[in-house]
């Protein structure tokens, strides 16, 4: 979920007008979407994934929405964390397949500043995916040397669970575009579709989507030969869905969906699951070859 000025104002209004005993609204695909992505990613894992990993489903699922919670834990953390959840592709390339990633997030930030942009103005999602993937792969390599150590197993579940959040965000078309909460003009002013972000990833999923209906679209994980290419491809598939998200909103299908509308959203969530389960599986397989050294 992206933070916008309006969203913060709405949220503050909600806090001021809501008794503290009521649950606060979730701030993810929302939470339900991220839980679906992660639960189905666990279900798709093959038998050669370590048993403790599959048995850790509850931890993985809990952590899948935690990075959105972090943004409410404190101002500094919120500002630092926010840009890791999206990429405004159009500011860097015509579409994600044309993206040239920098060597790391600091090199990316240097480029952004040279463009007179801020981290929040473009986003850093590909770098966060890469960093969390490498944390996981490196810890898997340590696990291979000490497989009965419960602390290493717990650490692996933490990294894998956090990675699940960013993989899930990658599958949300509105996390890949400048049109993240309404179509914008060249100055960034919203022209149409204001508020679409919540209508699509939150209200719709909460009301109309169930985990079991997404499961059939999640295939077995693949081992990615190249992580950057895999991230570009996942972003590109998501980016290709932007017009459809707007069409569904404009035609009222997000309020009264037909089966094709539900299928579109189920397949987006399923794509997030496939991306995630493949990232986990690739980290496991690569940890054997690289010993986490790369
Ligand atoms: Zn997020």
GROMACS .gro file of C-alpha atoms and ligand atoms in nm:
model
  295
    1UNK     CA    1   0.000   0.000   0.000
    2UNK     CA    2   0.131   0.339  -0.093
    3UNK     CA    3   0.118   0.630   0.142
    4UNK     CA    4  -0.025   0.949   0.000
    5UNK     CA    5  -0.101   1.278   0.166
    6UNK     CA    6  -0.471   1.208   0.139
    7UNK     CA    7  -0.433   0.864   0.283
    8UNK     CA    8  -0.248   0.999   0.585
    9UNK     CA    9  -0.518   1.265   0.636
   10UNK     CA   10  -0.793   1.006   0.607
   11UNK     CA   11  -0.614   0.777   0.846
   12UNK     CA   12  -0.563   1.057   1.100
   13UNK     CA   13  -0.931   1.143   1.070
   14UNK     CA   14  -1.013   0.777   1.130
   15UNK     CA   15  -0.795   0.766   1.440
   16UNK     CA   16  -0.950   1.085   1.577
   17UNK     CA   17  -1.304   0.965   1.523
   18UNK     CA   18  -1.267   0.598   1.616
   19UNK     CA   19  -1.263   0.453   1.968
   20UNK     CA   20  -0.921   0.300   2.029
   21UNK     CA   21  -1.076  -0.037   2.106
   22UNK     CA   22  -1.176  -0.088   1.742
   23UNK     CA   23  -0.929  -0.254   1.506
   24UNK     CA   24  -0.753  -0.008   1.278
   25UNK     CA   25  -0.771  -0.073   0.905
   26UNK     CA   26  -0.491  -0.276   0.752
   27UNK     CA   27  -0.245  -0.103   0.521
   28UNK     CA   28  -0.140  -0.371   0.274
   29UNK     CA   29  -0.278  -0.534  -0.060
   30UNK     CA   30  -0.430  -0.507   0.235
   31UNK     CA   31  -0.342  -0.765   0.493
   32UNK     CA   32  -0.574  -1.024   0.340
   33UNK     CA   33  -0.411  -0.998  -0.003
   34UNK     CA   34  -0.061  -1.042   0.139
   35UNK     CA   35  -0.175  -1.339   0.347
   36UNK     CA   36  -0.324  -1.503   0.038
   37UNK     CA   37  -0.004  -1.447  -0.163
   38UNK     CA   38   0.211  -1.601   0.110
   39UNK     CA   39  -0.014  -1.893   0.207
   40UNK     CA   40  -0.040  -2.005  -0.155
   41UNK     CA   41   0.336  -1.964  -0.203
   42UNK     CA   42   0.396  -2.203   0.087
   43UNK     CA   43   0.141  -2.448  -0.057
   44UNK     CA   44   0.326  -2.451  -0.392
   45UNK     CA   45   0.665  -2.545  -0.246
   46UNK     CA   46   0.809  -2.880  -0.359
   47UNK     CA   47   0.916  -3.157  -0.123
   48UNK     CA   48   1.286  -3.080  -0.145
   49UNK     CA   49   1.232  -2.752   0.043
   50UNK     CA   50   1.334  -2.799   0.410
   51UNK     CA   51   1.049  -2.925   0.626
   52UNK     CA   52   1.089  -2.652   0.890
   53UNK     CA   53   1.024  -2.392   0.620
   54UNK     CA   54   0.684  -2.531   0.529
   55UNK     CA   55   0.605  -2.586   0.895
   56UNK     CA   56   0.676  -2.216   0.952
   57UNK     CA   57   0.376  -2.106   0.744
   58UNK     CA   58   0.215  -1.918   1.035
   59UNK     CA   59   0.530  -1.707   1.085
   60UNK     CA   60   0.568  -1.643   0.713
   61UNK     CA   61   0.205  -1.535   0.683
   62UNK     CA   62   0.220  -1.306   0.985
   63UNK     CA   63   0.529  -1.132   0.851
   64UNK     CA   64   0.375  -1.088   0.505
   65UNK     CA   65   0.194  -0.773   0.612
   66UNK     CA   66   0.438  -0.648   0.874
   67UNK     CA   67   0.636  -0.403   0.653
   68UNK     CA   68   0.316  -0.202   0.607
   69UNK     CA   69   0.270  -0.195   0.984
   70UNK     CA   70   0.626  -0.067   1.028
   71UNK     CA   71   0.525   0.252   0.853
   72UNK     CA   72   0.300   0.332   1.147
   73UNK     CA   73   0.563   0.256   1.411
   74UNK     CA   74   0.742   0.589   1.379
   75UNK     CA   75   0.795   0.883   1.147
   76UNK     CA   76   1.156   0.811   1.055
   77UNK     CA   77   1.094   0.442   0.995
   78UNK     CA   78   0.785   0.522   0.793
   79UNK     CA   79   0.971   0.762   0.565
   80UNK     CA   80   1.258   0.519   0.511
   81UNK     CA   81   1.038   0.216   0.461
   82UNK     CA   82   0.776   0.367   0.232
   83UNK     CA   83   0.971   0.382  -0.098
   84UNK     CA   84   1.070   0.014  -0.069
   85UNK     CA   85   0.713  -0.087  -0.157
   86UNK     CA   86   0.683   0.042  -0.514
   87UNK     CA   87   0.850   0.166  -0.829
   88UNK     CA   88   0.716   0.449  -1.043
   89UNK     CA   89   0.842   0.284  -1.358
   90UNK     CA   90   0.754   0.561  -1.605
   91UNK     CA   91   1.006   0.796  -1.445
   92UNK     CA   92   1.286   0.555  -1.538
   93UNK     CA   93   1.175   0.364  -1.849
   94UNK     CA   94   0.887   0.317  -2.093
   95UNK     CA   95   0.806  -0.015  -1.925
   96UNK     CA   96   0.973  -0.249  -1.673
   97UNK     CA   97   1.140  -0.467  -1.936
   98UNK     CA   98   1.351  -0.162  -2.027
   99UNK     CA   99   1.463  -0.092  -1.672
  100UNK     CA  100   1.836  -0.076  -1.613
  101UNK     CA  101   1.894  -0.139  -1.244
  102UNK     CA  102   2.178   0.032  -1.065
  103UNK     CA  103   2.438  -0.170  -0.874
  104UNK     CA  104   2.261  -0.113  -0.540
  105UNK     CA  105   2.013   0.119  -0.369
  106UNK     CA  106   2.274   0.388  -0.303
  107UNK     CA  107   2.369   0.406  -0.669
  108UNK     CA  108   1.997   0.426  -0.750
  109UNK     CA  109   1.952   0.711  -0.503
  110UNK     CA  110   2.243   0.899  -0.659
  111UNK     CA  111   2.065   0.874  -0.995
  112UNK     CA  112   1.736   0.987  -0.844
  113UNK     CA  113   1.896   1.292  -0.685
  114UNK     CA  114   2.065   1.379  -1.014
  115UNK     CA  115   1.716   1.367  -1.170
  116UNK     CA  116   1.602   1.609  -0.895
  117UNK     CA  117   1.381   1.331  -0.762
  118UNK     CA  118   1.346   1.189  -0.410
  119UNK     CA  119   1.343   0.823  -0.296
  120UNK     CA  120   0.967   0.852  -0.235
  121UNK     CA  121   0.922   1.013  -0.576
  122UNK     CA  122   1.030   0.698  -0.762
  123UNK     CA  123   1.052   0.407  -0.518
  124UNK     CA  124   1.308   0.136  -0.449
  125UNK     CA  125   1.114  -0.191  -0.468
  126UNK     CA  126   1.365  -0.382  -0.690
  127UNK     CA  127   1.650  -0.306  -0.449
  128UNK     CA  128   1.452  -0.420  -0.146
  129UNK     CA  129   1.362  -0.745  -0.323
  130UNK     CA  130   1.727  -0.806  -0.406
  131UNK     CA  131   1.853  -0.729  -0.056
  132UNK     CA  132   1.597  -0.949   0.120
  133UNK     CA  133   1.658  -1.226  -0.132
  134UNK     CA  134   2.031  -1.215  -0.055
  135UNK     CA  135   1.966  -1.216   0.321
  136UNK     CA  136   1.760  -1.531   0.273
  137UNK     CA  137   2.007  -1.704   0.041
  138UNK     CA  138   2.300  -1.632   0.272
  139UNK     CA  139   2.115  -1.765   0.577
  140UNK     CA  140   2.010  -2.077   0.386
  141UNK     CA  141   2.383  -2.135   0.321
  142UNK     CA  142   2.450  -2.110   0.697
  143UNK     CA  143   2.162  -2.350   0.760
  144UNK     CA  144   2.322  -2.607   0.530
  145UNK     CA  145   2.626  -2.610   0.759
  146UNK     CA  146   2.421  -2.623   1.080
  147UNK     CA  147   2.078  -2.765   0.987
  148UNK     CA  148   1.956  -2.846   1.339
  149UNK     CA  149   2.020  -2.498   1.480
  150UNK     CA  150   1.672  -2.359   1.562
  151UNK     CA  151   1.793  -1.997   1.569
  152UNK     CA  152   1.905  -2.017   1.206
  153UNK     CA  153   1.573  -2.172   1.110
  154UNK     CA  154   1.385  -1.890   1.283
  155UNK     CA  155   1.602  -1.631   1.111
  156UNK     CA  156   1.529  -1.786   0.771
  157UNK     CA  157   1.155  -1.762   0.836
  158UNK     CA  158   1.190  -1.393   0.924
  159UNK     CA  159   1.376  -1.304   0.604
  160UNK     CA  160   1.147  -1.519   0.389
  161UNK     CA  161   0.838  -1.372   0.555
  162UNK     CA  162   0.951  -1.015   0.497
  163UNK     CA  163   1.043  -1.094   0.137
  164UNK     CA  164   0.686  -1.212   0.091
  165UNK     CA  165   0.557  -0.860   0.144
  166UNK     CA  166   0.766  -0.703  -0.131
  167UNK     CA  167   0.695  -0.991  -0.370
  168UNK     CA  168   0.326  -0.934  -0.306
  169UNK     CA  169   0.356  -0.561  -0.371
  170UNK     CA  170   0.532  -0.638  -0.700
  171UNK     CA  171   0.220  -0.820  -0.820
  172UNK     CA  172  -0.003  -0.519  -0.757
  173UNK     CA  173  -0.016  -0.320  -1.084
  174UNK     CA  174  -0.063   0.011  -0.902
  175UNK     CA  175   0.270  -0.041  -0.724
  176UNK     CA  176   0.455  -0.019  -1.056
  177UNK     CA  177   0.333   0.315  -1.188
  178UNK     CA  178   0.304   0.691  -1.148
  179UNK     CA  179  -0.074   0.635  -1.180
  180UNK     CA  180  -0.078   0.463  -0.841
  181UNK     CA  181  -0.387   0.633  -0.704
  182UNK     CA  182  -0.557   0.788  -1.010
  183UNK     CA  183  -0.445   0.881  -1.360
  184UNK     CA  184  -0.208   1.177  -1.339
  185UNK     CA  185  -0.114   1.446  -1.589
  186UNK     CA  186   0.241   1.557  -1.667
  187UNK     CA  187   0.257   1.761  -1.348
  188UNK     CA  188   0.148   1.464  -1.137
  189UNK     CA  189  -0.201   1.597  -1.068
  190UNK     CA  190  -0.472   1.330  -1.048
  191UNK     CA  191  -0.720   1.363  -1.335
  192UNK     CA  192  -0.941   1.055  -1.297
  193UNK     CA  193  -0.975   0.749  -1.075
  194UNK     CA  194  -0.880   0.912  -0.748
  195UNK     CA  195  -0.882   0.658  -0.466
  196UNK     CA  196  -0.852   0.358  -0.698
  197UNK     CA  197  -0.560   0.216  -0.499
  198UNK     CA  198  -0.771   0.125  -0.196
  199UNK     CA  199  -1.073   0.026  -0.402
  200UNK     CA  200  -0.865  -0.228  -0.592
  201UNK     CA  201  -0.615  -0.376  -0.349
  202UNK     CA  202  -0.816  -0.340  -0.029
  203UNK     CA  203  -1.192  -0.317  -0.047
  204UNK     CA  204  -1.226  -0.547  -0.347
  205UNK     CA  205  -0.996  -0.820  -0.217
  206UNK     CA  206  -1.148  -0.811   0.129
  207UNK     CA  207  -1.497  -0.850  -0.011
  208UNK     CA  208  -1.467  -1.076  -0.314
  209UNK     CA  209  -1.145  -1.282  -0.311
  210UNK     CA  210  -1.070  -1.607  -0.130
  211UNK     CA  211  -0.735  -1.782  -0.097
  212UNK     CA  212  -0.860  -2.116  -0.231
  213UNK     CA  213  -0.981  -1.953  -0.554
  214UNK     CA  214  -0.632  -1.816  -0.627
  215UNK     CA  215  -0.447  -2.140  -0.551
  216UNK     CA  216  -0.521  -2.313  -0.884
  217UNK     CA  217  -0.338  -2.040  -1.076
  218UNK     CA  218  -0.010  -2.085  -0.883
  219UNK     CA  219   0.225  -2.323  -1.064
  220UNK     CA  220   0.528  -2.501  -0.923
  221UNK     CA  221   0.823  -2.270  -0.844
  222UNK     CA  222   1.103  -2.218  -1.093
  223UNK     CA  223   1.472  -2.156  -1.028
  224UNK     CA  224   1.549  -1.814  -1.168
  225UNK     CA  225   1.874  -1.805  -1.366
  226UNK     CA  226   1.904  -1.429  -1.310
  227UNK     CA  227   1.742  -1.235  -1.025
  228UNK     CA  228   1.732  -0.895  -1.197
  229UNK     CA  229   1.563  -1.046  -1.502
  230UNK     CA  230   1.309  -1.218  -1.277
  231UNK     CA  231   1.230  -0.890  -1.101
  232UNK     CA  232   1.197  -0.705  -1.433
  233UNK     CA  233   0.963  -0.975  -1.564
  234UNK     CA  234   0.746  -0.974  -1.251
  235UNK     CA  235   0.720  -0.595  -1.265
  236UNK     CA  236   0.641  -0.608  -1.638
  237UNK     CA  237   0.355  -0.854  -1.591
  238UNK     CA  238   0.212  -0.636  -1.319
  239UNK     CA  239   0.261  -0.316  -1.521
  240UNK     CA  240   0.069  -0.474  -1.810
  241UNK     CA  241  -0.237  -0.492  -1.583
  242UNK     CA  242  -0.263  -0.120  -1.506
  243UNK     CA  243  -0.515  -0.039  -1.782
  244UNK     CA  244  -0.731  -0.333  -1.679
  245UNK     CA  245  -0.740  -0.213  -1.317
  246UNK     CA  246  -0.859   0.130  -1.437
  247UNK     CA  247  -1.113  -0.026  -1.675
  248UNK     CA  248  -1.261  -0.236  -1.394
  249UNK     CA  249  -1.287   0.073  -1.176
  250UNK     CA  250  -1.442   0.291  -1.446
  251UNK     CA  251  -1.701   0.028  -1.544
  252UNK     CA  252  -1.813  -0.035  -1.186
  253UNK     CA  253  -1.676  -0.389  -1.185
  254UNK     CA  254  -1.484  -0.334  -0.863
  255UNK     CA  255  -1.814  -0.274  -0.687
  256UNK     CA  256  -2.019  -0.541  -0.867
  257UNK     CA  257  -1.771  -0.787  -1.017
  258UNK     CA  258  -1.840  -1.052  -1.279
  259UNK     CA  259  -1.637  -1.372  -1.282
  260UNK     CA  260  -1.378  -1.229  -1.524
  261UNK     CA  261  -1.307  -0.947  -1.281
  262UNK     CA  262  -1.253  -1.188  -0.995
  263UNK     CA  263  -1.032  -1.406  -1.214
  264UNK     CA  264  -0.813  -1.109  -1.305
  265UNK     CA  265  -0.750  -1.027  -0.939
  266UNK     CA  266  -0.708  -1.393  -0.841
  267UNK     CA  267  -0.445  -1.429  -1.113
  268UNK     CA  268  -0.261  -1.116  -1.000
  269UNK     CA  269  -0.242  -1.254  -0.646
  270UNK     CA  270  -0.143  -1.595  -0.784
  271UNK     CA  271   0.134  -1.433  -0.982
  272UNK     CA  272   0.261  -1.281  -0.658
  273UNK     CA  273   0.256  -1.628  -0.503
  274UNK     CA  274   0.447  -1.780  -0.793
  275UNK     CA  275   0.706  -1.504  -0.788
  276UNK     CA  276   0.746  -1.548  -0.412
  277UNK     CA  277   0.765  -1.926  -0.406
  278UNK     CA  278   1.020  -1.909  -0.690
  279UNK     CA  279   1.230  -1.652  -0.501
  280UNK     CA  280   1.230  -1.875  -0.193
  281UNK     CA  281   1.310  -2.185  -0.397
  282UNK     CA  282   1.583  -2.013  -0.597
  283UNK     CA  283   1.743  -1.884  -0.274
  284UNK     CA  284   1.740  -2.240  -0.137
  285UNK     CA  285   1.889  -2.392  -0.452
  286UNK     CA  286   2.146  -2.116  -0.502
  287UNK     CA  287   2.257  -2.141  -0.139
  288UNK     CA  288   2.389  -2.487  -0.220
  289UNK     CA  289   2.596  -2.367  -0.512
  290UNK     CA  290   2.714  -2.032  -0.385
  291UNK     CA  291   2.726  -2.099  -0.009
  292UNK     CA  292   2.579  -1.752   0.013
  293UNK     CA  293   2.904  -1.594  -0.099
  294UNK     CA  294   2.778  -1.401  -0.400
  295LIG    ZN1  295   0.351  -0.264   0.088
   0.00000   0.00000   0.00000
